[in-house]
Amino acid sequence: MTDLADLTTPFSPTWCPGCGNLSLWTAFKNATVLENWDNSNTVLVAGIGCHGHILNFIKLTSFETLHGRPIPVATGIKTVNPRLNIFVFTGDGDCLGEGGNHFLHACRRNENLTIIIHNNGVYALTTGQTSPTSEKGYQSKSTPAGNTDTPLSPLALAITAGATFVAREYVGDINNLTNTIIKANQHEGIAIIEALQPCVTFNKKLTHTFFRDNCYRLGKDYNSADKLVAYNKSLEFGIKKIPLGVFYEV
């Protein structure tokens, strides 16, 4: 049986107070205890970014890769040992910028991986430059006059490319995030979770308050097997219009 003490490392989290990574870290540890994931059955892989520090704070077999490369490394591990639970932690910049090609083709091939995208809408580790999910008009060191690009929707991209489990959660809702991580791991095929989280230092719009005020859960009558409905729903993002839950599962 795995308990929280088994997951403790000698290192304390170095994330900023209030960072969404703290809640995601808690949710993943809770899922690990509930599912008895340990070093005999589970491997973690991360890219470069604030998200990647999670590997230092969970005592499970882990690989930190080059920037944008956690998905091919995870694919290789799964290919060698298909029995393992493989979790990929990747940021919005790591996954959709440098690693965009790997993300697209892993979804297309429906690799049997669970990919958790820490989406805070910025490159936080390098002090807040515009990322592929930054909103239009976002001002940063890299876009002082405002971002001119339309942000990518990770979920729309995943659905279009062929992913068979696509979900979104807000990291402040630890119980639902925990349950979704477990459900994603049980899925046969690729499972994508977009974890909405604040960067309290560099993104002053996507705050905990913003997500709490504007997120809603998909209703019980929502049909997660309808690909077109899921695609259209994945494009919703705005005031009072940020859906959470499993968008697509087949």
PDB file of C-alpha atoms in Angstrom:
ATOM      1  CA  MET A   1       0.000   0.000   0.000  1.00  0.00           C
ATOM      2  CA  THR A   2       1.275   3.450  -0.916  1.00  0.00           C
ATOM      3  CA  ASP A   3       0.847   6.240   1.591  1.00  0.00           C
ATOM      4  CA  LEU A   4       1.816   9.903   1.520  1.00  0.00           C
ATOM      5  CA  ALA A   5       4.973   9.274   3.545  1.00  0.00           C
ATOM      6  CA  ASP A   6       6.237   6.965   0.790  1.00  0.00           C
ATOM      7  CA  LEU A   7       6.076   9.859  -1.670  1.00  0.00           C
ATOM      8  CA  THR A   8       8.013  12.341   0.456  1.00  0.00           C
ATOM      9  CA  THR A   9      11.394  13.515  -0.794  1.00  0.00           C
ATOM     10  CA  PRO A  10      14.051  15.513   1.108  1.00  0.00           C
ATOM     11  CA  PHE A  11      13.077  18.619  -0.868  1.00  0.00           C
ATOM     12  CA  SER A  12      10.347  21.172  -0.166  1.00  0.00           C
ATOM     13  CA  PRO A  13       8.445  22.791  -3.047  1.00  0.00           C
ATOM     14  CA  THR A  14      10.091  25.913  -4.410  1.00  0.00           C
ATOM     15  CA  TRP A  15       7.048  27.200  -6.298  1.00  0.00           C
ATOM     16  CA  CYS A  16       5.725  30.685  -5.492  1.00  0.00           C
ATOM     17  CA  PRO A  17       3.118  30.792  -2.700  1.00  0.00           C
ATOM     18  CA  GLY A  18      -0.273  30.372  -4.381  1.00  0.00           C
ATOM     19  CA  CYS A  19       1.176  28.711  -7.495  1.00  0.00           C
ATOM     20  CA  GLY A  20      -1.221  26.264  -9.110  1.00  0.00           C
ATOM     21  CA  ASN A  21       1.499  23.619  -9.157  1.00  0.00           C
ATOM     22  CA  LEU A  22       1.034  23.183  -5.415  1.00  0.00           C
ATOM     23  CA  SER A  23      -2.575  22.046  -5.818  1.00  0.00           C
ATOM     24  CA  LEU A  24      -1.771  19.835  -8.771  1.00  0.00           C
ATOM     25  CA  TRP A  25       1.052  18.236  -6.760  1.00  0.00           C
ATOM     26  CA  THR A  26      -1.430  17.501  -3.956  1.00  0.00           C
ATOM     27  CA  ALA A  27      -4.014  16.049  -6.334  1.00  0.00           C
ATOM     28  CA  PHE A  28      -1.483  13.764  -7.983  1.00  0.00           C
ATOM     29  CA  LYS A  29      -0.204  12.491  -4.631  1.00  0.00           C
ATOM     30  CA  ASN A  30      -3.791  11.812  -3.536  1.00  0.00           C
ATOM     31  CA  ALA A  31      -4.406   9.838  -6.728  1.00  0.00           C
ATOM     32  CA  THR A  32      -1.176   7.910  -6.193  1.00  0.00           C
ATOM     33  CA  VAL A  33      -2.244   6.841  -2.706  1.00  0.00           C
ATOM     34  CA  LEU A  34      -5.756   5.879  -3.824  1.00  0.00           C
ATOM     35  CA  GLU A  35      -4.458   3.789  -6.732  1.00  0.00           C
ATOM     36  CA  ASN A  36      -1.344   2.381  -5.023  1.00  0.00           C
ATOM     37  CA  TRP A  37       1.019   3.674  -7.652  1.00  0.00           C
ATOM     38  CA  ASP A  38       4.630   3.067  -6.677  1.00  0.00           C
ATOM     39  CA  ASN A  39       8.075   2.524  -8.154  1.00  0.00           C
ATOM     40  CA  SER A  40       7.134  -0.946  -9.361  1.00  0.00           C
ATOM     41  CA  ASN A  41       4.299   0.206 -11.595  1.00  0.00           C
ATOM     42  CA  THR A  42       4.594   3.928 -12.318  1.00  0.00           C
ATOM     43  CA  VAL A  43       6.960   6.345 -14.066  1.00  0.00           C
ATOM     44  CA  LEU A  44       6.774  10.132 -14.264  1.00  0.00           C
ATOM     45  CA  VAL A  45       8.198  12.218 -17.106  1.00  0.00           C
ATOM     46  CA  ALA A  46       8.385  16.018 -17.290  1.00  0.00           C
ATOM     47  CA  GLY A  47       9.739  18.680 -19.576  1.00  0.00           C
ATOM     48  CA  ILE A  48      11.411  21.963 -18.701  1.00  0.00           C
ATOM     49  CA  GLY A  49       9.495  24.638 -16.822  1.00  0.00           C
ATOM     50  CA  CYS A  50       8.120  25.310 -13.347  1.00  0.00           C
ATOM     51  CA  HIS A  51       5.911  22.233 -13.785  1.00  0.00           C
ATOM     52  CA  GLY A  52       9.004  20.027 -14.114  1.00  0.00           C
ATOM     53  CA  HIS A  53       9.990  20.642 -10.509  1.00  0.00           C
ATOM     54  CA  ILE A  54       7.179  18.306  -9.483  1.00  0.00           C
ATOM     55  CA  LEU A  55       9.578  15.422 -10.078  1.00  0.00           C
ATOM     56  CA  ASN A  56      11.728  16.665  -7.187  1.00  0.00           C
ATOM     57  CA  PHE A  57       8.823  16.522  -4.763  1.00  0.00           C
ATOM     58  CA  ILE A  58       7.325  13.072  -5.466  1.00  0.00           C
ATOM     59  CA  LYS A  59       9.355   9.982  -4.664  1.00  0.00           C
ATOM     60  CA  LEU A  60       8.572   7.968  -7.780  1.00  0.00           C
ATOM     61  CA  THR A  61      10.789   6.938 -10.675  1.00  0.00           C
ATOM     62  CA  SER A  62      11.095  10.037 -12.845  1.00  0.00           C
ATOM     63  CA  PHE A  63      12.779  11.460 -15.911  1.00  0.00           C
ATOM     64  CA  GLU A  64      13.228  15.172 -16.600  1.00  0.00           C
ATOM     65  CA  THR A  65      13.769  15.670 -20.300  1.00  0.00           C
ATOM     66  CA  LEU A  66      14.892  18.399 -22.662  1.00  0.00           C
ATOM     67  CA  HIS A  67      12.500  21.277 -23.300  1.00  0.00           C
ATOM     68  CA  GLY A  68       9.451  20.017 -25.193  1.00  0.00           C
ATOM     69  CA  ARG A  69      10.578  16.390 -25.187  1.00  0.00           C
ATOM     70  CA  PRO A  70       8.698  14.574 -22.386  1.00  0.00           C
ATOM     71  CA  ILE A  71       6.206  12.917 -24.752  1.00  0.00           C
ATOM     72  CA  PRO A  72       8.720  11.020 -26.922  1.00  0.00           C
ATOM     73  CA  VAL A  73      10.619   9.915 -23.820  1.00  0.00           C
ATOM     74  CA  ALA A  74       7.378   8.698 -22.228  1.00  0.00           C
ATOM     75  CA  THR A  75       6.432   6.931 -25.450  1.00  0.00           C
ATOM     76  CA  GLY A  76       9.727   5.082 -25.404  1.00  0.00           C
ATOM     77  CA  ILE A  77       9.247   3.967 -21.797  1.00  0.00           C
ATOM     78  CA  LYS A  78       5.713   2.762 -22.523  1.00  0.00           C
ATOM     79  CA  THR A  79       6.891   0.884 -25.608  1.00  0.00           C
ATOM     80  CA  VAL A  80       9.523  -0.992 -23.619  1.00  0.00           C
ATOM     81  CA  ASN A  81       7.192  -1.776 -20.703  1.00  0.00           C
ATOM     82  CA  PRO A  82       3.470  -1.400 -21.603  1.00  0.00           C
ATOM     83  CA  ARG A  83       2.399  -2.459 -18.092  1.00  0.00           C
ATOM     84  CA  LEU A  84       3.644   0.785 -16.538  1.00  0.00           C
ATOM     85  CA  ASN A  85       1.446   3.753 -15.689  1.00  0.00           C
ATOM     86  CA  ILE A  86       3.129   6.640 -17.488  1.00  0.00           C
ATOM     87  CA  PHE A  87       2.348  10.223 -16.512  1.00  0.00           C
ATOM     88  CA  VAL A  88       3.653  13.161 -18.517  1.00  0.00           C
ATOM     89  CA  PHE A  89       3.814  16.555 -16.820  1.00  0.00           C
ATOM     90  CA  THR A  90       4.264  19.378 -19.285  1.00  0.00           C
ATOM     91  CA  GLY A  91       3.629  23.118 -19.377  1.00  0.00           C
ATOM     92  CA  ASP A  92       1.691  25.000 -22.028  1.00  0.00           C
ATOM     93  CA  GLY A  93       4.928  26.292 -23.526  1.00  0.00           C
ATOM     94  CA  ASP A  94       6.759  22.983 -23.193  1.00  0.00           C
ATOM     95  CA  CYS A  95       3.906  20.954 -24.709  1.00  0.00           C
ATOM     96  CA  LEU A  96       2.441  23.292 -27.320  1.00  0.00           C
ATOM     97  CA  GLY A  97       5.493  25.378 -28.229  1.00  0.00           C
ATOM     98  CA  GLU A  98       8.736  23.408 -28.303  1.00  0.00           C
ATOM     99  CA  GLY A  99       6.894  20.080 -28.053  1.00  0.00           C
ATOM    100  CA  GLY A 100       3.952  20.843 -30.314  1.00  0.00           C
ATOM    101  CA  ASN A 101       4.935  18.343 -32.973  1.00  0.00           C
ATOM    102  CA  HIS A 102       5.289  15.544 -30.421  1.00  0.00           C
ATOM    103  CA  PHE A 103       1.915  16.382 -28.860  1.00  0.00           C
ATOM    104  CA  LEU A 104       0.144  16.367 -32.208  1.00  0.00           C
ATOM    105  CA  HIS A 105       1.501  12.999 -33.309  1.00  0.00           C
ATOM    106  CA  ALA A 106       1.123  11.302 -29.925  1.00  0.00           C
ATOM    107  CA  CYS A 107      -2.573  12.223 -30.090  1.00  0.00           C
ATOM    108  CA  ARG A 108      -2.756  10.990 -33.673  1.00  0.00           C
ATOM    109  CA  ARG A 109      -1.213   7.643 -32.719  1.00  0.00           C
ATOM    110  CA  ASN A 110      -3.381   7.483 -29.568  1.00  0.00           C
ATOM    111  CA  GLU A 111      -0.379   6.562 -27.399  1.00  0.00           C
ATOM    112  CA  ASN A 112      -1.396   4.962 -24.115  1.00  0.00           C
ATOM    113  CA  LEU A 113      -0.146   7.813 -21.920  1.00  0.00           C
ATOM    114  CA  THR A 114      -1.646  10.278 -19.454  1.00  0.00           C
ATOM    115  CA  ILE A 115      -0.533  13.815 -20.294  1.00  0.00           C
ATOM    116  CA  ILE A 116      -1.208  16.592 -17.786  1.00  0.00           C
ATOM    117  CA  ILE A 117      -0.767  20.051 -19.282  1.00  0.00           C
ATOM    118  CA  HIS A 118      -0.048  22.692 -16.624  1.00  0.00           C
ATOM    119  CA  ASN A 119      -1.665  25.629 -18.404  1.00  0.00           C
ATOM    120  CA  ASN A 120      -0.984  29.023 -16.836  1.00  0.00           C
ATOM    121  CA  GLY A 121      -0.832  30.942 -20.107  1.00  0.00           C
ATOM    122  CA  VAL A 122       2.825  32.006 -19.792  1.00  0.00           C
ATOM    123  CA  TYR A 123       6.406  30.787 -19.848  1.00  0.00           C
ATOM    124  CA  ALA A 124       6.724  31.180 -16.080  1.00  0.00           C
ATOM    125  CA  LEU A 125      10.185  29.727 -15.404  1.00  0.00           C
ATOM    126  CA  THR A 126      11.768  32.245 -17.769  1.00  0.00           C
ATOM    127  CA  THR A 127       9.812  35.128 -16.207  1.00  0.00           C
ATOM    128  CA  GLY A 128       6.540  35.359 -18.034  1.00  0.00           C
ATOM    129  CA  GLN A 129       7.061  35.500 -21.778  1.00  0.00           C
ATOM    130  CA  THR A 130       4.064  34.910 -24.065  1.00  0.00           C
ATOM    131  CA  SER A 131       3.255  31.219 -24.591  1.00  0.00           C
ATOM    132  CA  PRO A 132       1.033  29.505 -27.194  1.00  0.00           C
ATOM    133  CA  THR A 133      -1.950  29.798 -24.809  1.00  0.00           C
ATOM    134  CA  SER A 134      -1.444  33.445 -23.805  1.00  0.00           C
ATOM    135  CA  GLU A 135      -4.496  35.534 -24.540  1.00  0.00           C
ATOM    136  CA  LYS A 136      -4.534  37.993 -27.389  1.00  0.00           C
ATOM    137  CA  GLY A 137      -3.248  41.346 -26.144  1.00  0.00           C
ATOM    138  CA  TYR A 138      -1.208  39.817 -23.285  1.00  0.00           C
ATOM    139  CA  GLN A 139       1.702  42.143 -22.512  1.00  0.00           C
ATOM    140  CA  SER A 140       5.010  40.598 -21.534  1.00  0.00           C
ATOM    141  CA  LYS A 141       8.743  41.022 -22.053  1.00  0.00           C
ATOM    142  CA  SER A 142       8.396  39.226 -25.380  1.00  0.00           C
ATOM    143  CA  THR A 143       5.244  41.113 -26.421  1.00  0.00           C
ATOM    144  CA  PRO A 144       5.481  44.591 -24.812  1.00  0.00           C
ATOM    145  CA  ALA A 145       2.847  45.969 -27.206  1.00  0.00           C
ATOM    146  CA  GLY A 146       0.520  43.020 -26.601  1.00  0.00           C
ATOM    147  CA  ASN A 147       0.291  39.517 -28.028  1.00  0.00           C
ATOM    148  CA  THR A 148      -1.049  39.619 -31.579  1.00  0.00           C
ATOM    149  CA  ASP A 149      -1.596  35.854 -31.898  1.00  0.00           C
ATOM    150  CA  THR A 150      -4.764  33.873 -31.261  1.00  0.00           C
ATOM    151  CA  PRO A 151      -4.178  31.391 -28.404  1.00  0.00           C
ATOM    152  CA  LEU A 152      -4.172  27.668 -29.065  1.00  0.00           C
ATOM    153  CA  SER A 153      -6.822  25.483 -27.452  1.00  0.00           C
ATOM    154  CA  PRO A 154      -4.971  22.354 -26.238  1.00  0.00           C
ATOM    155  CA  LEU A 155      -8.208  20.377 -26.058  1.00  0.00           C
ATOM    156  CA  ALA A 156      -9.435  21.332 -29.523  1.00  0.00           C
ATOM    157  CA  LEU A 157      -6.027  20.383 -30.893  1.00  0.00           C
ATOM    158  CA  ALA A 158      -6.089  17.039 -29.060  1.00  0.00           C
ATOM    159  CA  ILE A 159      -9.602  16.162 -30.240  1.00  0.00           C
ATOM    160  CA  THR A 160      -8.795  17.098 -33.813  1.00  0.00           C
ATOM    161  CA  ALA A 161      -5.574  15.082 -33.806  1.00  0.00           C
ATOM    162  CA  GLY A 162      -7.238  11.905 -32.519  1.00  0.00           C
ATOM    163  CA  ALA A 163      -6.969  11.785 -28.724  1.00  0.00           C
ATOM    164  CA  THR A 164      -9.624   9.531 -27.166  1.00  0.00           C
ATOM    165  CA  PHE A 165      -9.802  11.001 -23.637  1.00  0.00           C
ATOM    166  CA  VAL A 166      -9.811  14.775 -23.283  1.00  0.00           C
ATOM    167  CA  ALA A 167     -10.573  16.628 -20.063  1.00  0.00           C
ATOM    168  CA  ARG A 168     -10.072  19.952 -18.341  1.00  0.00           C
ATOM    169  CA  GLU A 169      -9.894  20.712 -14.629  1.00  0.00           C
ATOM    170  CA  TYR A 170      -9.084  23.751 -12.474  1.00  0.00           C
ATOM    171  CA  VAL A 171      -6.288  22.874 -10.050  1.00  0.00           C
ATOM    172  CA  GLY A 172      -8.047  24.562  -7.119  1.00  0.00           C
ATOM    173  CA  ASP A 173     -10.673  21.815  -7.223  1.00  0.00           C
ATOM    174  CA  ILE A 174      -8.380  19.117  -5.873  1.00  0.00           C
ATOM    175  CA  ASN A 175     -10.999  16.377  -5.500  1.00  0.00           C
ATOM    176  CA  ASN A 176     -12.215  16.577  -9.095  1.00  0.00           C
ATOM    177  CA  LEU A 177      -8.659  16.853 -10.392  1.00  0.00           C
ATOM    178  CA  THR A 178      -7.684  13.760  -8.376  1.00  0.00           C
ATOM    179  CA  ASN A 179     -10.599  11.774  -9.772  1.00  0.00           C
ATOM    180  CA  THR A 180      -9.887  12.887 -13.336  1.00  0.00           C
ATOM    181  CA  ILE A 181      -6.217  11.854 -13.072  1.00  0.00           C
ATOM    182  CA  ILE A 182      -7.327   8.380 -11.945  1.00  0.00           C
ATOM    183  CA  LYS A 183      -9.920   8.125 -14.699  1.00  0.00           C
ATOM    184  CA  ALA A 184      -7.413   9.266 -17.315  1.00  0.00           C
ATOM    185  CA  ASN A 185      -4.916   6.622 -16.243  1.00  0.00           C
ATOM    186  CA  GLN A 186      -7.598   3.925 -16.512  1.00  0.00           C
ATOM    187  CA  HIS A 187      -8.369   4.950 -20.094  1.00  0.00           C
ATOM    188  CA  GLU A 188      -6.967   2.736 -22.863  1.00  0.00           C
ATOM    189  CA  GLY A 189      -5.316   5.189 -25.224  1.00  0.00           C
ATOM    190  CA  ILE A 190      -4.004   8.676 -24.837  1.00  0.00           C
ATOM    191  CA  ALA A 191      -5.539  10.784 -22.075  1.00  0.00           C
ATOM    192  CA  ILE A 192      -5.109  14.545 -22.087  1.00  0.00           C
ATOM    193  CA  ILE A 193      -5.890  16.686 -19.036  1.00  0.00           C
ATOM    194  CA  GLU A 194      -5.628  20.444 -19.351  1.00  0.00           C
ATOM    195  CA  ALA A 195      -5.042  21.667 -15.786  1.00  0.00           C
ATOM    196  CA  LEU A 196      -5.925  25.358 -15.572  1.00  0.00           C
ATOM    197  CA  GLN A 197      -3.695  27.042 -13.028  1.00  0.00           C
ATOM    198  CA  PRO A 198      -2.619  30.551 -12.073  1.00  0.00           C
ATOM    199  CA  CYS A 199       0.893  31.878 -12.350  1.00  0.00           C
ATOM    200  CA  VAL A 200       0.594  34.269  -9.420  1.00  0.00           C
ATOM    201  CA  THR A 201       3.798  36.112 -10.335  1.00  0.00           C
ATOM    202  CA  PHE A 202       3.530  36.757 -14.066  1.00  0.00           C
ATOM    203  CA  ASN A 203      -0.097  36.337 -15.132  1.00  0.00           C
ATOM    204  CA  LYS A 204      -2.315  38.767 -13.274  1.00  0.00           C
ATOM    205  CA  LYS A 205      -5.527  37.879 -15.136  1.00  0.00           C
ATOM    206  CA  LEU A 206      -5.743  34.090 -14.833  1.00  0.00           C
ATOM    207  CA  THR A 207      -5.935  34.140 -11.054  1.00  0.00           C
ATOM    208  CA  HIS A 208      -7.617  31.726  -8.655  1.00  0.00           C
ATOM    209  CA  THR A 209     -10.477  34.225  -8.365  1.00  0.00           C
ATOM    210  CA  PHE A 210     -10.846  34.396 -12.149  1.00  0.00           C
ATOM    211  CA  PHE A 211     -11.098  30.621 -12.481  1.00  0.00           C
ATOM    212  CA  ARG A 212     -13.458  30.250  -9.514  1.00  0.00           C
ATOM    213  CA  ASP A 213     -15.760  32.940 -10.935  1.00  0.00           C
ATOM    214  CA  ASN A 214     -15.803  31.758 -14.532  1.00  0.00           C
ATOM    215  CA  CYS A 215     -15.531  27.960 -14.583  1.00  0.00           C
ATOM    216  CA  TYR A 216     -18.534  25.637 -14.666  1.00  0.00           C
ATOM    217  CA  ARG A 217     -18.857  21.850 -14.829  1.00  0.00           C
ATOM    218  CA  LEU A 218     -20.274  19.980 -17.802  1.00  0.00           C
ATOM    219  CA  GLY A 219     -23.778  18.792 -16.940  1.00  0.00           C
ATOM    220  CA  LYS A 220     -24.981  15.224 -16.418  1.00  0.00           C
ATOM    221  CA  ASP A 221     -26.740  15.384 -19.775  1.00  0.00           C
ATOM    222  CA  TYR A 222     -23.509  16.196 -21.605  1.00  0.00           C
ATOM    223  CA  ASN A 223     -22.639  13.521 -24.195  1.00  0.00           C
ATOM    224  CA  SER A 224     -18.870  12.966 -23.969  1.00  0.00           C
ATOM    225  CA  ALA A 225     -18.955  10.486 -26.865  1.00  0.00           C
ATOM    226  CA  ASP A 226     -19.983  13.169 -29.390  1.00  0.00           C
ATOM    227  CA  LYS A 227     -16.771  14.398 -31.023  1.00  0.00           C
ATOM    228  CA  LEU A 228     -18.282  17.464 -32.691  1.00  0.00           C
ATOM    229  CA  VAL A 229     -19.952  18.599 -29.477  1.00  0.00           C
ATOM    230  CA  ALA A 230     -16.677  18.068 -27.608  1.00  0.00           C
ATOM    231  CA  TYR A 231     -14.744  20.084 -30.173  1.00  0.00           C
ATOM    232  CA  ASN A 232     -17.177  22.994 -30.011  1.00  0.00           C
ATOM    233  CA  LYS A 233     -17.216  22.881 -26.218  1.00  0.00           C
ATOM    234  CA  SER A 234     -13.408  22.885 -26.095  1.00  0.00           C
ATOM    235  CA  LEU A 235     -13.360  26.276 -27.818  1.00  0.00           C
ATOM    236  CA  GLU A 236     -15.395  27.927 -25.050  1.00  0.00           C
ATOM    237  CA  PHE A 237     -13.227  30.155 -22.882  1.00  0.00           C
ATOM    238  CA  GLY A 238     -14.280  33.455 -21.390  1.00  0.00           C
ATOM    239  CA  ILE A 239     -16.346  35.155 -18.746  1.00  0.00           C
ATOM    240  CA  LYS A 240     -18.669  32.546 -17.186  1.00  0.00           C
ATOM    241  CA  LYS A 241     -17.789  30.240 -20.072  1.00  0.00           C
ATOM    242  CA  ILE A 242     -14.934  27.922 -19.033  1.00  0.00           C
ATOM    243  CA  PRO A 243     -16.232  24.329 -18.962  1.00  0.00           C
ATOM    244  CA  LEU A 244     -14.610  21.679 -16.748  1.00  0.00           C
ATOM    245  CA  GLY A 245     -14.910  17.893 -16.887  1.00  0.00           C
ATOM    246  CA  VAL A 246     -14.422  15.131 -19.427  1.00  0.00           C
ATOM    247  CA  PHE A 247     -15.086  16.657 -22.847  1.00  0.00           C
ATOM    248  CA  TYR A 248     -14.480  13.565 -24.948  1.00  0.00           C
ATOM    249  CA  GLU A 249     -14.091   9.867 -24.164  1.00  0.00           C
ATOM    250  CA  VAL A 250     -14.406   6.948 -26.565  1.00  0.00           C
TER     251      VAL A 250
END
